Amino acid sequence: MGRKENRGENMGNLMEMGTVQALGGTELELSLANELRVPKREVTADVTFLYAGDQPQPCLFYLSFYSPRRCGEESLSEYLNSVHSFLPLRDKASGEFFIVHVNQILTVREAPVMDMSGGRPLQLHLQNGAALQLVSCEPRHAWRSRPIDLLNDAERFVAFFQDDHSRIHVNKRHIARVEGL
């Protein structure tokens, strides 16, 4: 038993050093740092946090190349509505990484999109006193066509369009009132 444990410790030490000796006596280069990395793509968005509700901060989100729900890349909406409570972000200006709880995010504003299908204009009043003039996005399902259905579904964030054709994701936890229904 002592011999197996010793071999396991030696293997662990060799892997940390980056080389492993093969059966024939040759050394193999082993780099687990690159082997275990999951490739992600960077997406820039302006994030308004609860602790600084008056000033959006440009941040980088790290999204998967594969969506867990459909064919194609993971969308920002899917990422925000995932089961993760804490999200890693990178401040675009300083380059520093930080982790934030999803409930500390008020809004996430994506870059403008070309296709903005017509929806219903709404005014959202957030708990911090901000009022947002938005247009509802097309519903995902025809039978859930009312804005109240989008606000009452199980997802944490709901997506809208702004006047400049940018998509904005609003944390439903921080919506106090909606007008224009």
mmCIF file with all atom_site columns, N, CA and C in Angstrom, residues 37-43 61-76 78-79:
data_model
loop_
_atom_site.group_PDB
_atom_site.id
_atom_site.type_symbol
_atom_site.label_atom_id
_atom_site.label_alt_id
_atom_site.label_comp_id
_atom_site.label_asym_id
_atom_site.label_entity_id
_atom_site.label_seq_id
_atom_site.pdbx_PDB_ins_code
_atom_site.Cartn_x
_atom_site.Cartn_y
_atom_site.Cartn_z
_atom_site.occupancy
_atom_site.B_iso_or_equiv
_atom_site.pdbx_formal_charge
_atom_site.auth_seq_id
_atom_site.auth_comp_id
_atom_site.auth_asym_id
_atom_site.auth_atom_id
_atom_site.pdbx_PDB_model_num
ATOM 1  N N  . ARG A 1 37 ? -8.786  24.240 -19.983 1.00 0.00 ? 37 ARG A N  1
ATOM 2  C CA . ARG A 1 37 ? -9.441  25.520 -20.254 1.00 0.00 ? 37 ARG A CA 1
ATOM 3  C C  . ARG A 1 37 ? -10.675 25.336 -21.116 1.00 0.00 ? 37 ARG A C  1
ATOM 4  N N  . VAL A 1 38 ? -11.712 26.055 -20.773 1.00 0.00 ? 38 VAL A N  1
ATOM 5  C CA . VAL A 1 38 ? -12.938 26.054 -21.569 1.00 0.00 ? 38 VAL A CA 1
ATOM 6  C C  . VAL A 1 38 ? -12.937 27.345 -22.374 1.00 0.00 ? 38 VAL A C  1
ATOM 7  N N  . PRO A 1 39 ? -12.932 27.248 -23.696 1.00 0.00 ? 39 PRO A N  1
ATOM 8  C CA . PRO A 1 39 ? -12.890 28.475 -24.508 1.00 0.00 ? 39 PRO A CA 1
ATOM 9  C C  . PRO A 1 39 ? -14.167 29.303 -24.342 1.00 0.00 ? 39 PRO A C  1
ATOM 10 N N  . LYS A 1 40 ? -13.990 30.599 -24.195 1.00 0.00 ? 40 LYS A N  1
ATOM 11 C CA . LYS A 1 40 ? -15.109 31.535 -24.044 1.00 0.00 ? 40 LYS A CA 1
ATOM 12 C C  . LYS A 1 40 ? -14.900 32.693 -24.999 1.00 0.00 ? 40 LYS A C  1
ATOM 13 N N  . ARG A 1 41 ? -15.969 33.387 -25.300 1.00 0.00 ? 41 ARG A N  1
ATOM 14 C CA . ARG A 1 41 ? -15.875 34.585 -26.131 1.00 0.00 ? 41 ARG A CA 1
ATOM 15 C C  . ARG A 1 41 ? -16.248 35.794 -25.278 1.00 0.00 ? 41 ARG A C  1
ATOM 16 N N  . GLU A 1 42 ? -15.569 36.907 -25.539 1.00 0.00 ? 42 GLU A N  1
ATOM 17 C CA . GLU A 1 42 ? -15.815 38.129 -24.777 1.00 0.00 ? 42 GLU A CA 1
ATOM 18 C C  . GLU A 1 42 ? -16.944 38.927 -25.420 1.00 0.00 ? 42 GLU A C  1
ATOM 19 N N  . VAL A 1 43 ? -17.865 39.387 -24.592 1.00 0.00 ? 43 VAL A N  1
ATOM 20 C CA . VAL A 1 43 ? -18.962 40.231 -25.044 1.00 0.00 ? 43 VAL A CA 1
ATOM 21 C C  . VAL A 1 43 ? -18.971 41.472 -24.155 1.00 0.00 ? 43 VAL A C  1
ATOM 22 N N  . PHE A 1 61 ? -18.266 40.245 -20.484 1.00 0.00 ? 61 PHE A N  1
ATOM 23 C CA . PHE A 1 61 ? -18.871 38.990 -20.069 1.00 0.00 ? 61 PHE A CA 1
ATOM 24 C C  . PHE A 1 61 ? -18.173 37.886 -20.852 1.00 0.00 ? 61 PHE A C  1
ATOM 25 N N  . TYR A 1 62 ? -18.073 36.713 -20.268 1.00 0.00 ? 62 TYR A N  1
ATOM 26 C CA . TYR A 1 62 ? -17.430 35.578 -20.930 1.00 0.00 ? 62 TYR A CA 1
ATOM 27 C C  . TYR A 1 62 ? -18.493 34.515 -21.197 1.00 0.00 ? 62 TYR A C  1
ATOM 28 N N  . LEU A 1 63 ? -18.889 34.435 -22.468 1.00 0.00 ? 63 LEU A N  1
ATOM 29 C CA . LEU A 1 63 ? -19.967 33.538 -22.877 1.00 0.00 ? 63 LEU A CA 1
ATOM 30 C C  . LEU A 1 63 ? -19.408 32.332 -23.629 1.00 0.00 ? 63 LEU A C  1
ATOM 31 N N  . SER A 1 64 ? -20.142 31.263 -23.572 1.00 0.00 ? 64 SER A N  1
ATOM 32 C CA . SER A 1 64 ? -19.747 30.017 -24.232 1.00 0.00 ? 64 SER A CA 1
ATOM 33 C C  . SER A 1 64 ? -19.964 30.110 -25.740 1.00 0.00 ? 64 SER A C  1
ATOM 34 N N  . PHE A 1 65 ? -19.193 29.334 -26.457 1.00 0.00 ? 65 PHE A N  1
ATOM 35 C CA . PHE A 1 65 ? -19.376 29.248 -27.905 1.00 0.00 ? 65 PHE A CA 1
ATOM 36 C C  . PHE A 1 65 ? -20.579 28.379 -28.263 1.00 0.00 ? 65 PHE A C  1
ATOM 37 N N  . TYR A 1 66 ? -21.115 27.665 -27.273 1.00 0.00 ? 66 TYR A N  1
ATOM 38 C CA . TYR A 1 66 ? -22.243 26.771 -27.510 1.00 0.00 ? 66 TYR A CA 1
ATOM 39 C C  . TYR A 1 66 ? -23.346 27.049 -26.499 1.00 0.00 ? 66 TYR A C  1
ATOM 40 N N  . SER A 1 67 ? -24.532 27.246 -26.998 1.00 0.00 ? 67 SER A N  1
ATOM 41 C CA . SER A 1 67 ? -25.679 27.526 -26.144 1.00 0.00 ? 67 SER A CA 1
ATOM 42 C C  . SER A 1 67 ? -26.162 26.241 -25.477 1.00 0.00 ? 67 SER A C  1
ATOM 43 N N  . PRO A 1 68 ? -26.537 26.311 -24.200 1.00 0.00 ? 68 PRO A N  1
ATOM 44 C CA . PRO A 1 68 ? -27.095 25.128 -23.547 1.00 0.00 ? 68 PRO A CA 1
ATOM 45 C C  . PRO A 1 68 ? -28.549 24.860 -23.935 1.00 0.00 ? 68 PRO A C  1
ATOM 46 N N  . ARG A 1 69 ? -29.205 25.825 -24.611 1.00 0.00 ? 69 ARG A N  1
ATOM 47 C CA . ARG A 1 69 ? -30.639 25.707 -24.920 1.00 0.00 ? 69 ARG A CA 1
ATOM 48 C C  . ARG A 1 69 ? -30.954 25.505 -26.397 1.00 0.00 ? 69 ARG A C  1
ATOM 49 N N  . ARG A 1 70 ? -30.051 25.930 -27.275 1.00 0.00 ? 70 ARG A N  1
ATOM 50 C CA . ARG A 1 70 ? -30.380 25.907 -28.706 1.00 0.00 ? 70 ARG A CA 1
ATOM 51 C C  . ARG A 1 70 ? -29.093 25.790 -29.509 1.00 0.00 ? 70 ARG A C  1
ATOM 52 N N  . CYS A 1 71 ? -29.194 25.722 -30.831 1.00 0.00 ? 71 CYS A N  1
ATOM 53 C CA . CYS A 1 71 ? -28.015 25.701 -31.692 1.00 0.00 ? 71 CYS A CA 1
ATOM 54 C C  . CYS A 1 71 ? -27.417 27.098 -31.752 1.00 0.00 ? 71 CYS A C  1
ATOM 55 N N  . GLY A 1 72 ? -26.107 27.183 -31.769 1.00 0.00 ? 72 GLY A N  1
ATOM 56 C CA . GLY A 1 72 ? -25.439 28.470 -31.866 1.00 0.00 ? 72 GLY A CA 1
ATOM 57 C C  . GLY A 1 72 ? -24.743 28.856 -30.581 1.00 0.00 ? 72 GLY A C  1
ATOM 58 N N  . GLU A 1 73 ? -24.279 30.097 -30.537 1.00 0.00 ? 73 GLU A N  1
ATOM 59 C CA . GLU A 1 73 ? -23.542 30.605 -29.385 1.00 0.00 ? 73 GLU A CA 1
ATOM 60 C C  . GLU A 1 73 ? -24.488 30.985 -28.251 1.00 0.00 ? 73 GLU A C  1
ATOM 61 N N  . GLU A 1 74 ? -23.970 30.954 -27.044 1.00 0.00 ? 74 GLU A N  1
ATOM 62 C CA . GLU A 1 74 ? -24.736 31.361 -25.880 1.00 0.00 ? 74 GLU A CA 1
ATOM 63 C C  . GLU A 1 74 ? -24.997 32.864 -25.955 1.00 0.00 ? 74 GLU A C  1
ATOM 64 N N  . SER A 1 75 ? -26.223 33.270 -25.725 1.00 0.00 ? 75 SER A N  1
ATOM 65 C CA . SER A 1 75 ? -26.570 34.692 -25.752 1.00 0.00 ? 75 SER A CA 1
ATOM 66 C C  . SER A 1 75 ? -26.384 35.295 -24.361 1.00 0.00 ? 75 SER A C  1
ATOM 67 N N  . LEU A 1 76 ? -26.313 36.606 -24.319 1.00 0.00 ? 76 LEU A N  1
ATOM 68 C CA . LEU A 1 76 ? -26.200 37.294 -23.036 1.00 0.00 ? 76 LEU A CA 1
ATOM 69 C C  . LEU A 1 76 ? -27.442 37.040 -22.184 1.00 0.00 ? 76 LEU A C  1
ATOM 70 N N  . GLU A 1 78 ? -29.288 34.306 -22.157 1.00 0.00 ? 78 GLU A N  1
ATOM 71 C CA . GLU A 1 78 ? -29.164 32.957 -21.592 1.00 0.00 ? 78 GLU A CA 1
ATOM 72 C C  . GLU A 1 78 ? -28.189 32.952 -20.417 1.00 0.00 ? 78 GLU A C  1
ATOM 73 N N  . TYR A 1 79 ? -27.091 33.686 -20.563 1.00 0.00 ? 79 TYR A N  1
ATOM 74 C CA . TYR A 1 79 ? -26.082 33.741 -19.509 1.00 0.00 ? 79 TYR A CA 1
ATOM 75 C C  . TYR A 1 79 ? -26.643 34.404 -18.250 1.00 0.00 ? 79 TYR A C  1
#
